[in-house]
mmCIF file of C-alpha atoms in Angstrom:
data_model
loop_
_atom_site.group_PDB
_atom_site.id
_atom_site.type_symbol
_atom_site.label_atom_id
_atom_site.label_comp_id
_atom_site.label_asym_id
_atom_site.label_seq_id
_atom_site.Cartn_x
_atom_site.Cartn_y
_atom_site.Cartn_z
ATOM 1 C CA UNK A 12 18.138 -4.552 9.658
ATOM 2 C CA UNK A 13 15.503 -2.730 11.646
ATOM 3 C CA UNK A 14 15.869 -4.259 15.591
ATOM 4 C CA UNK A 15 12.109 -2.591 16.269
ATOM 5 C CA UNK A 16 10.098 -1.209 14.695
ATOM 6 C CA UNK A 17 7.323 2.272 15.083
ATOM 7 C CA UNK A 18 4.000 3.113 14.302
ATOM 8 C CA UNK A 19 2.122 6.300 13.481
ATOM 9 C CA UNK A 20 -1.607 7.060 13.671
ATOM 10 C CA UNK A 21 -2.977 10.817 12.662
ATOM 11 C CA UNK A 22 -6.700 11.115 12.001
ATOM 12 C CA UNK A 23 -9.730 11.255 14.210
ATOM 13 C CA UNK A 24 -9.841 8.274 16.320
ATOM 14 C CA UNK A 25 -13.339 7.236 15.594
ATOM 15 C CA UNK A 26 -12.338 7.285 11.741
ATOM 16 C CA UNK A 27 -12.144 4.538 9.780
ATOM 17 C CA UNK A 28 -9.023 2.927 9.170
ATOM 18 C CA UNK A 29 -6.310 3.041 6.624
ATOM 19 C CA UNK A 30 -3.118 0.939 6.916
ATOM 20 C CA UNK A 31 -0.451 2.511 5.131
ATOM 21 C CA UNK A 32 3.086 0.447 4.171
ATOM 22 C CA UNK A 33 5.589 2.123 2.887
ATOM 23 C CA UNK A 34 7.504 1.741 0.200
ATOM 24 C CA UNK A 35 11.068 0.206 0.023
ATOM 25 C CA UNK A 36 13.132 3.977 0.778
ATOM 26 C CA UNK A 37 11.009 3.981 4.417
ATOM 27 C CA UNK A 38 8.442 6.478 5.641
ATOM 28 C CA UNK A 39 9.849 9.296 3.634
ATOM 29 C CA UNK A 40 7.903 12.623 3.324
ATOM 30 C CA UNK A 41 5.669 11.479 0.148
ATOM 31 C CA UNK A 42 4.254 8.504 2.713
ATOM 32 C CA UNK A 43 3.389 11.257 5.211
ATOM 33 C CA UNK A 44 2.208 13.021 2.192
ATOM 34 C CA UNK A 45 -0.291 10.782 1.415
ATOM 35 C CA UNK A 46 -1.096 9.918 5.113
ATOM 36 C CA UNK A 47 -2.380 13.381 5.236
ATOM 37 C CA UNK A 48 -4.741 12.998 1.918
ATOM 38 C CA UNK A 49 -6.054 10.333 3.727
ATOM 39 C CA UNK A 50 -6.698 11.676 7.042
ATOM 40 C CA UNK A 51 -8.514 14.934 4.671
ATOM 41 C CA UNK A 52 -10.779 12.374 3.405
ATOM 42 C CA UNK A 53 -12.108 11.926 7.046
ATOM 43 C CA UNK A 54 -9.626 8.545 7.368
ATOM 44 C CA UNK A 55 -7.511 7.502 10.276
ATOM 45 C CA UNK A 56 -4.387 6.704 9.094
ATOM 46 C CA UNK A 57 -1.982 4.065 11.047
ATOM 47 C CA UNK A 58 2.169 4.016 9.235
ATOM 48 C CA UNK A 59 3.772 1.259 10.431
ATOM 49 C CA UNK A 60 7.592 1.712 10.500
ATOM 50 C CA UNK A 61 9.658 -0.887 9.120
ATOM 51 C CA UNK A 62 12.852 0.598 9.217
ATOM 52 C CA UNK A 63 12.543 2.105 12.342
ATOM 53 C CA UNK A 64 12.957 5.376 11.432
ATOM 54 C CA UNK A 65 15.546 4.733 8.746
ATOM 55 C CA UNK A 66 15.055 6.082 5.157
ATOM 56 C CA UNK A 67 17.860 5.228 2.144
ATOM 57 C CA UNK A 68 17.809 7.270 -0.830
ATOM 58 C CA UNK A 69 19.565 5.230 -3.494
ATOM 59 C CA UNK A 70 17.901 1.715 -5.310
ATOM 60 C CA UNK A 71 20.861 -0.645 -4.181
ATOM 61 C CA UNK A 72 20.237 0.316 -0.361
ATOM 62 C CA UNK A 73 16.510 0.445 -0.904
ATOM 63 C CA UNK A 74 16.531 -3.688 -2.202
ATOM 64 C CA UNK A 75 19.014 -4.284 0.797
ATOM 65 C CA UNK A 76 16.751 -3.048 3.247
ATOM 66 C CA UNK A 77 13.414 -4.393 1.299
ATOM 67 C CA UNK A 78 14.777 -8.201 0.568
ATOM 68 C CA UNK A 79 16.007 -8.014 4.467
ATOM 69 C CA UNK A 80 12.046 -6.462 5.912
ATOM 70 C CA UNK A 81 10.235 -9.022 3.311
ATOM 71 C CA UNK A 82 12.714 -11.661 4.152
ATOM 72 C CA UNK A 83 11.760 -11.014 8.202
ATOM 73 C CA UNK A 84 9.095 -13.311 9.873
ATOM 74 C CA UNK A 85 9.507 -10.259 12.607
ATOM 75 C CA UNK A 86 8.194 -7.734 10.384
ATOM 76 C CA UNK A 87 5.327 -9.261 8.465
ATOM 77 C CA UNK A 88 4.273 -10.321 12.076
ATOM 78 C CA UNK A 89 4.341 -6.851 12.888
ATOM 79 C CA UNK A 90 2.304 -5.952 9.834
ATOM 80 C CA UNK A 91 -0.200 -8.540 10.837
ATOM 81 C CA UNK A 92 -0.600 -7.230 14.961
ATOM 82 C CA UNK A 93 -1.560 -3.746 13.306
ATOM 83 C CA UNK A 94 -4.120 -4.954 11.093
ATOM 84 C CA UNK A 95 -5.454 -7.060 13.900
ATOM 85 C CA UNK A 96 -5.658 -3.915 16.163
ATOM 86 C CA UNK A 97 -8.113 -2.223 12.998
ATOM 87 C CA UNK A 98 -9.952 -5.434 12.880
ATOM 88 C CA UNK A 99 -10.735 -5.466 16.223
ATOM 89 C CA UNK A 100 -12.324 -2.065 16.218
ATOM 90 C CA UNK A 101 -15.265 -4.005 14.389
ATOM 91 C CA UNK A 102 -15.489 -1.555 11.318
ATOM 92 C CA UNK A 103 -14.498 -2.180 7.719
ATOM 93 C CA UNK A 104 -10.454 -0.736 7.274
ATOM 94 C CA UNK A 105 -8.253 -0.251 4.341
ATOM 95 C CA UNK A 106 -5.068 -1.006 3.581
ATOM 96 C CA UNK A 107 -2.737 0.705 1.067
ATOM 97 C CA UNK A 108 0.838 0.164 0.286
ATOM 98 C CA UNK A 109 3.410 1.331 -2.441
ATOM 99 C CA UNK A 110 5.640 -1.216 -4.149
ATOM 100 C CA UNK A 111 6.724 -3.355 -1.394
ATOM 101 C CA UNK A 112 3.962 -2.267 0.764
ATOM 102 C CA UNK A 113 1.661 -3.300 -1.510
ATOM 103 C CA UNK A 114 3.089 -6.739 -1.445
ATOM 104 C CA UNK A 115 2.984 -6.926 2.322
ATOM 105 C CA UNK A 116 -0.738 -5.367 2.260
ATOM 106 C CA UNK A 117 -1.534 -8.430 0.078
ATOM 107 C CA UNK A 118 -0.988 -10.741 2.771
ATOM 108 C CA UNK A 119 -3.702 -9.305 4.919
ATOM 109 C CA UNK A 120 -6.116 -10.681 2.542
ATOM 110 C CA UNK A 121 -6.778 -14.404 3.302
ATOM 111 C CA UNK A 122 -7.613 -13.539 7.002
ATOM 112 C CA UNK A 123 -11.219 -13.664 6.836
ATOM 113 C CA UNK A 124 -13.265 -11.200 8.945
ATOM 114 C CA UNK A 125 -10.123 -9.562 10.109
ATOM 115 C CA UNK A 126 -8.679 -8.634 6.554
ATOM 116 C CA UNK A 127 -8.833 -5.745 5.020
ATOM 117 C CA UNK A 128 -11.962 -4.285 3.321
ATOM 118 C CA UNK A 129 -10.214 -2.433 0.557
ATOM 119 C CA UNK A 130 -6.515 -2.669 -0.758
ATOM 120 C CA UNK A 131 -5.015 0.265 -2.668
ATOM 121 C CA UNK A 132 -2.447 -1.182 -4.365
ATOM 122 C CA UNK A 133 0.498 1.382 -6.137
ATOM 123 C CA UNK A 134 3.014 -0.690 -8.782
ATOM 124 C CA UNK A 135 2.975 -3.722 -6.697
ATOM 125 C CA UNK A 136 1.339 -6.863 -5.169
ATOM 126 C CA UNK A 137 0.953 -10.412 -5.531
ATOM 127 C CA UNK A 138 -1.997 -12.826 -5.408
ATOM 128 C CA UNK A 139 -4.134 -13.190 -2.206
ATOM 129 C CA UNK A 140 -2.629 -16.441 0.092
ATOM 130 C CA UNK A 141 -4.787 -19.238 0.370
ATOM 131 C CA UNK A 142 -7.172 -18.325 2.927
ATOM 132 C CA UNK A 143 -10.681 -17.105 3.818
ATOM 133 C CA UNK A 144 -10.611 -13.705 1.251
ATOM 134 C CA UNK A 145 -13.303 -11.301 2.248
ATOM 135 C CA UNK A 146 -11.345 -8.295 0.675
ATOM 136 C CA UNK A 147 -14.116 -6.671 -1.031
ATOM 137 C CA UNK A 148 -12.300 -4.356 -3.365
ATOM 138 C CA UNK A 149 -8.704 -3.935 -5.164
ATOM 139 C CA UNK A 150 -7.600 -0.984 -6.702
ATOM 140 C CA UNK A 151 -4.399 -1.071 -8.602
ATOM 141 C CA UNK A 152 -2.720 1.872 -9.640
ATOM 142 C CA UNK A 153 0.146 0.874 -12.417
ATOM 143 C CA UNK A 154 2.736 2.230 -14.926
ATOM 144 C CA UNK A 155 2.443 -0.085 -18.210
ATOM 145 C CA UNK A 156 5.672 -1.270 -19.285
ATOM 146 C CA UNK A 157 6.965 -1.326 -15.142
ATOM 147 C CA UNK A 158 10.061 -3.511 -15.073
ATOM 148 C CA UNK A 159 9.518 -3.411 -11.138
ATOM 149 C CA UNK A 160 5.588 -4.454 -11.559
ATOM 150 C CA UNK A 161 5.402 -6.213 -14.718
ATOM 151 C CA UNK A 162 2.491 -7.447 -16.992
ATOM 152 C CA UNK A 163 2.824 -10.988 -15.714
ATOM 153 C CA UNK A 164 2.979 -9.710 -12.178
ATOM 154 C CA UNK A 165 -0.328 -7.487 -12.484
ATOM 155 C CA UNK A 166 -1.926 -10.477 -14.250
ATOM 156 C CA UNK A 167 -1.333 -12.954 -11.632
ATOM 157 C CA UNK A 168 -3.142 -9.883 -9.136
ATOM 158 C CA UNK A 169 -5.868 -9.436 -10.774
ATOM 159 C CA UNK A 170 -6.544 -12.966 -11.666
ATOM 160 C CA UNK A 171 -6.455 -14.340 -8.187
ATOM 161 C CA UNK A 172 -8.402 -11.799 -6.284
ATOM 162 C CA UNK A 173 -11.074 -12.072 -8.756
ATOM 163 C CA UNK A 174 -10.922 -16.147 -8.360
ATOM 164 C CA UNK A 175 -11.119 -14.819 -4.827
ATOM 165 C CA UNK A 176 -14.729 -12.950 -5.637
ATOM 166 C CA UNK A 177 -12.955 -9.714 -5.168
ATOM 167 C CA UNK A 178 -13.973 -6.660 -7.678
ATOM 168 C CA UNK A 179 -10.958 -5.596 -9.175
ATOM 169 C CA UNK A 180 -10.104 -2.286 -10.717
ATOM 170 C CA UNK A 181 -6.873 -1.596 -12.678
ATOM 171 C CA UNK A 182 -5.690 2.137 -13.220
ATOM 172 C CA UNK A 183 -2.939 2.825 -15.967
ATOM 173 C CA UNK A 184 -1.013 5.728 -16.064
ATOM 174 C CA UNK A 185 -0.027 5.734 -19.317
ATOM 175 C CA UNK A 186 3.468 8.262 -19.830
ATOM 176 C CA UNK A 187 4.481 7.608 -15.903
ATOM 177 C CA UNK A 188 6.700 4.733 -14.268
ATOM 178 C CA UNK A 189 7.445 3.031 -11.202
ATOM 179 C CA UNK A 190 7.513 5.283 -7.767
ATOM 180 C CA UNK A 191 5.582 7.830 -10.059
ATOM 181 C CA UNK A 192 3.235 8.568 -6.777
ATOM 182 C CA UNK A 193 6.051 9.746 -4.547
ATOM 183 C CA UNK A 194 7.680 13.105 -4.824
ATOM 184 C CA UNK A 195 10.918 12.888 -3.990
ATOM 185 C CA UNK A 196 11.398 9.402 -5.441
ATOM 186 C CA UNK A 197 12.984 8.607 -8.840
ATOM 187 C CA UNK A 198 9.838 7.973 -10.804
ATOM 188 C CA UNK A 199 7.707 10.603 -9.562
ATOM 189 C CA UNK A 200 5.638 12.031 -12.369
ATOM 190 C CA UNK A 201 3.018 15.103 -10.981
ATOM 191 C CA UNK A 202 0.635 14.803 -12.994
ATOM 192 C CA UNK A 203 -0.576 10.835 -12.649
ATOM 193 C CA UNK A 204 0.487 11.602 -9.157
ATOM 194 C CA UNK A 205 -2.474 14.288 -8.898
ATOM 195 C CA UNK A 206 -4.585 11.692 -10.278
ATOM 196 C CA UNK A 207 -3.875 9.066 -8.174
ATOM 197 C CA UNK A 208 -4.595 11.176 -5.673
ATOM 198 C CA UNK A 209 -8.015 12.377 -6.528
ATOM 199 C CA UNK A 210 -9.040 8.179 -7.659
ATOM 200 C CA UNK A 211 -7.950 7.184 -4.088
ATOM 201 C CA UNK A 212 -9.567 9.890 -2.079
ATOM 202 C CA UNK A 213 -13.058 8.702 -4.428
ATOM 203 C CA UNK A 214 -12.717 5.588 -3.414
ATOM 204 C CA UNK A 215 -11.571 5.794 0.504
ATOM 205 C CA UNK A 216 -13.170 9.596 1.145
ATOM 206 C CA UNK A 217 -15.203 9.259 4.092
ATOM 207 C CA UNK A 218 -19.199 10.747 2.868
ATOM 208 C CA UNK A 219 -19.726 13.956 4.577
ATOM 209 C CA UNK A 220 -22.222 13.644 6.863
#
């Protein structure tokens, strides 16, 4: 387990925010992949590292090292001080995580003014905590028939961000399965990747100006 951990920011400094939390193999080339789709669609983009630079590449490491972060009252701490640091800015922020990072970004919901605007949720998540949700918007991007996300999982989403007053909008990718966002990964599948890509970028693209 991680002893400390790192944080990345690319994107224009007056930019709104995205929080980006990676998914259970680390900050592996597909995360910075998408951190730079983000910082094209005029975000600033902050990665915090988890594994402190570590990245595993096979599934039994990967739910070592996940059950050990989740498991950590260090690291969702650590999770919470960056979203605080966005909050305090004074401008609406985003946070987006795959898989495990989408269960961590789910916590940052019940904070009231200092939670996040938007989540972007990929194959993962769990119901907002009890809390003051002003979390505007979920999007959920899902592969039916995930045995890593399953149908009870995404219901129990859904359901309690919109008993939260949250809108709620569920994307299937019908064909693909879990990790299918991440070259490089197991389940990556290029063309609902491509997709993904453009229905993020619609929904956090900054309007030119």
């Amino acid at each position: 387990m991680p002893t400390s951990y790192e944080v990345t920011t690319t994107g224009d400094a007056g930019s709104p925010a995205v929080l980006l939390l990676h998914p259970w193999w680390g900050v592996t080339p597909a995360v910075r992949w998408w951190a730079d789709q983000l910082v094209s669609g005029g975000r600033r983009v902050v990665v915090p590292d988890l594994y402190g630079g570590v990245t595993v590449a096979t599934e039994e490491e990967a739910e070592e090292l996940a059950q050990a972060t989740l498991n950590d009252p260090g690291a969702t701490a650590f999770v919470q001080r960056c979203a605080d640091d966005l909050a305090a800015d004074g401008a609406p922020w985003a946070a987006m995580g795959f898989s495990m990072g989408a269960f961590l970004a789910c916590t940052l919901a019940g904070r009231g003014s200092v939670g996040p605007d938007d989540l972007v949720l990929f194959y993962g998540g769990q119901p907002p905590p009890a809390g003051d949700v002003r979390t505007r918007r979920v999007d959920l991007h899902v592969a039916p028939g995930d045995p890593w996300f399953e149908d009870e999982e995404l219901a129990a989403v859904e359901t309690g961000f919109r008993d939260a007053g949250t809108e709620v909008t569920v994307h299937r990718y019908e064909g693909a399965g879990h990790w299918f966002a991440e070259e490089g990964s197991p389940g990556h599948q290029a063309t609902a990747a491509a997709l993904a890509r453009d229905r993020v970028l619609d929904r956090l693209a900054v309007p030119a100006r």
